[in-house]
Amino acid sequence: MPSYAYPPPRLDKDTSTTISSFLRTVILICIAGAAVASREFAVVRFESIIHEFDPWFNYRATMTLTKDGFYEFWNWFDPTAWYPLGRVVGGTLYPGLMITSGLIWKALHSLSIPVDIREVCVQLAPVFSGLTAFATYLFAREVGKDGSRESTGLWAALFIGIAPGYISRSVAGSYDNEAIAIFILMFTFYLWIKTVKTGSITWAAVTALFYYYMVAAWGGYAFITNMLPLHVFVLLLMGRYTSRLYVAYSSFYAIGTLSSMTVPFVGFLPLLTSEHMAPLGVFGLLQLIAFVQLVRSHVPEAQFKVLFRAALGVGLTMIFGGVWFMTRSGKIQPWTGRFYSLWDTGYARIHLPLVSSVSEHQPTAWPSFFFDLNFLIYFFPAGVFICFRELRDEHVFVIIYSVLASYFAGVMVRLMLTLTPVVCVSAAVAISSIFETYLDPVQPDTTEDAVAALTEDDKTKSSKESKASKRSNRKLSSTKSGVWGIDVRAMPIIAFTFLASLFVLHCTWVTSTAYSSPSVVLSSRNADGSNNIIDDFREAYYWLRQNTKEDAKIMSWWDYGYQIAGFSNRTTLVDNNTWNNTHIATVGKMMSLNEEAAYPLLRQHDVDYVLIIFGGLLGFGGDDINKFLWMVRISEGIWPQEINEQKYFTNRGEYKVDAEASEVMKNCLMYKMSYYRFAEVFGGGQAHDRVRGQVIPNTPIQLDTLEEAFTSENWIVRIYAVKKEDSLGRDLKSANAFANGKRKKRVKAAKKNSLRRGA
Amino acid sequence: MPQPATNLWNNYNLNTSPKLKLLDGFQLFLMLSGIAQFLYCLVITTFPFNAFISGFAATVGQFVLTAALRAQVNPKNKSIFPTISPERAFADYVFGSALLHFFVYNYLG
């Protein structure tokens, strides 16, 4: 008869199952509600628009899909992007996101709920984060300890529902691939765990289908591609091969790989690139092992050894030799730069300035782990430790996942996103085992004996009866205090409940302050606390939309390509899909050359308008002067003779824009466009650049080949029109000088004439 | 033939039920078909590469699925697949093969 610390609830089995399943449903619905609600800050505060840069392309593609239909979308050639080249959009994007929202839009319309496609796109991420919470619940339920499966699942769902590490990529309006990818990732992993456990072909086929969806949705599918074979490989090394594993992985690989190749952007990559060689190798290895097992069942052990050695030697040589030969002979492409830079962290900085120019590709600092995950980050190792103690097949998976994802998240800020789910799961394992330990009312008898044994040492002479009476006394008193008493149980439970509620507060605070600001609209606070909205971007983009010819070509740095295409509906030279490095370098070159050298290039590329972002008046830090060095670096990589980064620095090697700036810097197109007529704003006073904190020289800047077409209210966006060639065939500088000089002369001449006439 | 290999062959003949032998025969056929396609690709041309891939993937995939079915219906593996009856295994096999062939036909181009 076990003794209880407190009376357990007396319910018969059916009632308690009913109650717990009811509670589970209610809790999951509440978590999904919290996940959706906490992502709506930006929509409530500002308005329901698409944020950031990349989502604008996704939005435009989705509009094409809903307007023109699926086949048009699939074969879409966009002549307005990458101007002289154009972009085959159908073959260069992951269509999963657009098709998902297109289907939702279609379904809503067929239910007579006429929602605008923009609303579907804005709200897609919050809705899918609710689904992510559910998928994580399923996954964590498989991972949890036997007694606390449900609670592990529910804790994990709660964590992933509101963890800022995931919210940062999935607020309402952030219509990016990651919005649906994390749901598919978790669901694929859940299906995979299910497959490994049951060894059924159906589960494997459904896993492959979701893998297909993942490939269609996000470039991060390579993570799944390598995670699953690694799991299998580690299980093999641990000597855990069973036929279940063979069935699970082989069926998954056969269907999954073929299906992934039907996505046009992926194409033959699963056969040709190094990222996809691990699954192929493990597939081959599994076939070999399965065959060996078959042979083993038919021959005696001694003879088997002979056969086995022969087969092993031949097989391993063939696999490794084959992969090595294919890589060396160029049949298999080596790692792509972006992927390779995860291993060799110095690679991108030296060889790929374009990759390392993106701020998300920098290493992660410690505070951002605490900021994004709060107390989950120190429960995370504890959960991994608990996984080690039990070490079922799915625990091996969680351990591999956590090691890999921790490494990647440490290398690149952006990959914090893939770390967050496993942190949530393993923190849920830890916290649910704490709650399970301290809430369980049963007091183990063995410890009673141990305590009794201890006291026996102290008082060896006391009689058996007195001992027995003491023991019963202790039993009574222990229900109130002592190691197994109510008080000791209450303390950790109160403490961890408190921690968990702090987590909720932290998540809400972080989401509200850090991750819920649309980058299209800037907001600042006035002294009295009221909000001041700076809407220069849209002001300028709409000016372009309404006041330029429909086929005008706009040149800007690649960051703004998608937004110009989305907001202004004009042709751009480069955009955020950075597939052609040379073309981007060309734009960088035009920005960093002086006017005379840049003008022929501008004319060659049919540029009508040049758009730059300038934050010097308002103190907007992300402007083009601050990005300018990257433009120089990227174009220096292609034209080292014409562009030299050193020449843009002062003699002492400083990057300055004030009077000390180098001559090359002062004469480059970007500098001139940024500070054109800037000193006039200050009316003869010191022209102070509020981003750089430097004083701009008062000498007026002369633009010969460009003319100012539009400058937004706070000078954030400045648009210049490129002049046509002079009709008399002079170069524009002398034409301009002539025009200016001539007017002066004429006035003088007229005065002289009038004076003469008067005299 | 060396002693272990003949021993293996005899034991196989003795211990394997006719149904499993039928599956093994099918697997042998798939393997030969795959080898033939691969030789064609090596010797003559890889030109419609997607057609080669889908044909080859069909044989490999079907081989693997049949091997999975063979493992699941083998009475010796009863303890490894406690939840899967032979009928269920066959239904799974049909589902997996149908899905595989859907993608194969889609990819043939």
Coordinates of N, CA and C in Angstrom, one line a residue, chain A residues 197-203 205-206 208-209 212 242-244 246-247 250-251 254-255 258-259 261-262 267-268 271-272 283 287 294-300 303 306-307, chain B residues 3-4 7-8 11-12 15-16 49-50 53-54 57 60-61 63-65 67-72 76-77 80-81 83-84 88 92-93 95-96 99-100 103-104 106-107:
Chain A
K197 N 9.4 4.6 -35.3 CA 8.8 3.7 -34.2 C 8.0 2.6 -34.8
T198 N 7.2 2.8 -35.8 CA 6.3 1.8 -36.3 C 6.9 1.0 -37.5
G199 N 7.8 1.6 -38.2 CA 8.4 0.9 -39.4 C 7.4 0.6 -40.5
S200 N 6.4 1.6 -40.6 CA 5.4 1.3 -41.6 C 5.6 2.2 -42.9
I201 N 5.3 1.6 -44.0 CA 5.5 2.3 -45.3 C 4.6 3.5 -45.4
T202 N 3.4 3.4 -44.9 CA 2.5 4.5 -45.0 C 3.0 5.8 -44.3
W203 N 3.5 5.6 -43.0 CA 4.1 6.7 -42.3 C 5.3 7.3 -43.1
A205 N 5.7 7.2 -46.3 CA 5.3 7.9 -47.5 C 4.7 9.3 -47.1
V206 N 4.0 9.3 -46.0 CA 3.5 10.6 -45.6 C 4.6 11.6 -45.2
A208 N 7.5 11.5 -46.5 CA 8.1 12.0 -47.8 C 7.2 13.1 -48.4
L209 N 5.9 13.0 -48.3 CA 5.0 14.0 -48.8 C 5.3 15.3 -48.1
Y212 N 8.4 16.8 -49.2 CA 8.2 17.4 -50.5 C 7.6 18.8 -50.3
T242 N 17.4 -2.2 -37.0 CA 16.3 -3.2 -37.1 C 15.7 -3.1 -38.5
S243 N 14.9 -4.0 -38.9 CA 14.2 -3.9 -40.2 C 13.3 -2.7 -40.2
R244 N 12.8 -2.3 -39.0 CA 12.0 -1.0 -39.0 C 12.7 0.1 -39.6
Y246 N 15.2 0.1 -41.6 CA 15.4 -0.1 -43.1 C 14.2 0.4 -43.8
V247 N 13.0 -0.2 -43.4 CA 11.8 0.2 -44.0 C 11.5 1.7 -44.0
S250 N 14.5 3.7 -46.1 CA 14.5 3.5 -47.6 C 13.3 3.9 -48.3
S251 N 12.1 3.7 -47.7 CA 10.9 4.1 -48.4 C 10.8 5.6 -48.4
A254 N 13.3 6.9 -51.1 CA 12.9 6.6 -52.5 C 11.9 7.6 -53.0
I255 N 10.8 7.8 -52.1 CA 9.7 8.6 -52.5 C 10.1 10.1 -52.4
L258 N 12.7 11.6 -55.1 CA 12.1 11.8 -56.4 C 11.1 12.9 -56.4
S259 N 10.3 13.0 -55.3 CA 9.3 14.1 -55.3 C 10.0 15.5 -55.1
M261 N 12.7 16.4 -56.4 CA 13.2 16.8 -57.7 C 12.2 17.4 -58.6
T262 N 10.9 17.3 -58.3 CA 9.9 17.9 -59.2 C 9.7 19.4 -58.9
G267 N 15.3 20.9 -59.0 CA 15.8 20.2 -60.2 C 16.6 19.0 -59.9
F268 N 17.8 18.9 -60.5 CA 18.7 17.7 -60.3 C 19.6 17.8 -59.1
L271 N 20.8 15.0 -56.8 CA 21.8 14.0 -57.4 C 23.2 14.6 -57.5
L272 N 23.2 15.9 -57.6 CA 24.5 16.5 -58.1 C 25.3 17.3 -57.1
F283 N 21.6 5.7 -47.6 CA 20.7 4.8 -48.3 C 21.4 3.6 -48.8
Q287 N 21.1 -0.5 -47.5 CA 20.9 -1.6 -48.4 C 21.9 -2.7 -48.1
L294 N 20.3 -10.4 -44.1 CA 19.6 -11.5 -44.8 C 20.5 -12.7 -44.9
V295 N 21.7 -12.5 -45.3 CA 22.7 -13.5 -45.5 C 22.9 -14.2 -44.1
R296 N 23.1 -13.4 -43.1 CA 23.4 -13.8 -41.8 C 22.4 -14.9 -41.3
S297 N 21.1 -14.6 -41.7 CA 20.1 -15.5 -41.2 C 20.1 -16.9 -41.9
H298 N 20.9 -17.0 -42.9 CA 20.9 -18.2 -43.7 C 22.1 -19.1 -43.5
V299 N 23.2 -18.5 -42.9 CA 24.4 -19.3 -42.8 C 24.9 -19.3 -41.4
P300 N 25.7 -20.3 -41.0 CA 26.3 -20.4 -39.7 C 27.2 -19.2 -39.4
Q303 N 31.0 -19.2 -41.0 CA 31.0 -18.9 -42.5 C 30.6 -17.5 -42.8
V306 N 33.3 -14.9 -42.9 CA 34.1 -14.8 -44.2 C 33.3 -14.0 -45.2
L307 N 32.1 -14.3 -45.4 CA 31.3 -13.6 -46.3 C 31.2 -12.1 -46.0
Chain B
Q3 N 32.7 -22.9 -50.4 CA 31.8 -23.6 -49.5 C 30.8 -22.7 -48.9
P4 N 31.1 -21.5 -48.3 CA 30.1 -20.6 -47.7 C 29.0 -20.3 -48.7
N7 N 26.6 -23.1 -49.4 CA 25.9 -23.3 -48.1 C 24.7 -22.3 -48.0
L8 N 25.1 -21.1 -48.3 CA 24.1 -20.0 -48.3 C 22.9 -20.3 -49.2
N11 N 20.7 -23.2 -47.9 CA 19.9 -22.8 -46.7 C 18.8 -21.9 -47.2
Y12 N 19.1 -21.0 -48.1 CA 18.1 -20.1 -48.6 C 16.9 -20.9 -49.2
N15 N 14.9 -22.7 -46.4 CA 14.2 -22.0 -45.3 C 13.2 -20.9 -45.8
T16 N 13.2 -20.6 -47.0 CA 12.4 -19.5 -47.5 C 11.0 -20.0 -48.0
F49 N 17.7 13.4 -69.3 CA 18.2 13.0 -68.0 C 17.0 12.7 -67.1
N50 N 15.9 13.5 -67.2 CA 14.8 13.3 -66.3 C 14.1 12.0 -66.5
I53 N 16.3 9.4 -65.0 CA 16.1 9.5 -63.5 C 14.8 8.8 -63.1
S54 N 13.7 9.1 -63.8 CA 12.5 8.6 -63.3 C 12.4 7.1 -63.5
A57 N 14.7 5.6 -60.9 CA 14.1 5.8 -59.5 C 12.9 4.9 -59.4
V60 N 14.5 1.5 -58.5 CA 15.1 1.5 -57.2 C 14.0 1.6 -56.1
G61 N 13.1 2.5 -56.3 CA 12.1 2.7 -55.3 C 11.2 1.5 -55.1
F63 N 12.1 -1.6 -55.8 CA 12.9 -2.6 -55.2 C 12.9 -2.4 -53.6
V64 N 13.1 -1.1 -53.2 CA 13.1 -0.8 -51.8 C 11.8 -1.1 -51.1
L65 N 10.7 -0.7 -51.8 CA 9.4 -0.9 -51.2 C 9.1 -2.4 -51.1
A67 N 11.4 -4.7 -50.8 CA 12.2 -5.2 -49.7 C 11.5 -4.9 -48.4
A68 N 10.9 -3.8 -48.3 CA 10.2 -3.4 -47.0 C 9.0 -4.4 -46.8
L69 N 8.3 -4.6 -47.9 CA 7.1 -5.6 -47.7 C 7.7 -6.9 -47.3
R70 N 8.8 -7.4 -47.9 CA 9.3 -8.7 -47.6 C 9.7 -8.7 -46.1
A71 N 10.3 -7.6 -45.6 CA 10.6 -7.6 -44.2 C 9.4 -7.7 -43.3
Q72 N 8.3 -7.0 -43.7 CA 7.2 -6.9 -42.9 C 6.4 -8.2 -42.9
K76 N 9.4 -14.3 -39.4 CA 10.4 -14.2 -38.4 C 10.5 -12.8 -37.8
N77 N 10.0 -11.8 -38.5 CA 10.1 -10.4 -38.0 C 8.8 -10.0 -37.2
I80 N 9.5 -7.6 -34.6 CA 10.0 -6.2 -34.9 C 8.9 -5.3 -35.4
F81 N 7.8 -5.9 -36.0 CA 6.7 -5.1 -36.5 C 5.4 -5.6 -35.8
T83 N 2.8 -4.0 -34.8 CA 1.6 -3.4 -35.1 C 1.1 -3.7 -36.6
I84 N 2.0 -4.4 -37.3 CA 1.7 -4.5 -38.8 C 1.4 -5.9 -39.2
R88 N -2.1 -5.5 -43.7 CA -1.8 -4.0 -43.5 C -0.5 -3.7 -44.3
D92 N -0.1 -1.0 -47.2 CA 0.9 0.1 -47.1 C 1.8 0.0 -48.4
Y93 N 2.1 -1.2 -48.8 CA 2.9 -1.3 -50.0 C 2.2 -0.7 -51.3
F95 N -0.1 1.6 -51.3 CA -0.1 3.0 -51.1 C 1.2 3.7 -51.5
G96 N 2.3 3.1 -51.0 CA 3.6 3.6 -51.2 C 4.0 3.5 -52.7
L99 N 2.1 6.1 -54.8 CA 2.7 7.4 -54.6 C 3.9 7.5 -55.4
L100 N 4.8 6.5 -55.3 CA 6.0 6.5 -56.1 C 5.8 6.7 -57.6
F103 N 4.8 10.1 -58.8 CA 5.9 11.0 -59.0 C 6.7 10.6 -60.2
V104 N 6.8 9.3 -60.4 CA 7.6 8.8 -61.6 C 7.0 9.3 -62.9
N106 N 4.9 11.8 -63.2 CA 5.0 13.2 -63.2 C 6.4 13.7 -63.7
Y107 N 7.4 12.9 -63.4 CA 8.8 13.4 -63.7 C 9.3 12.9 -65.1

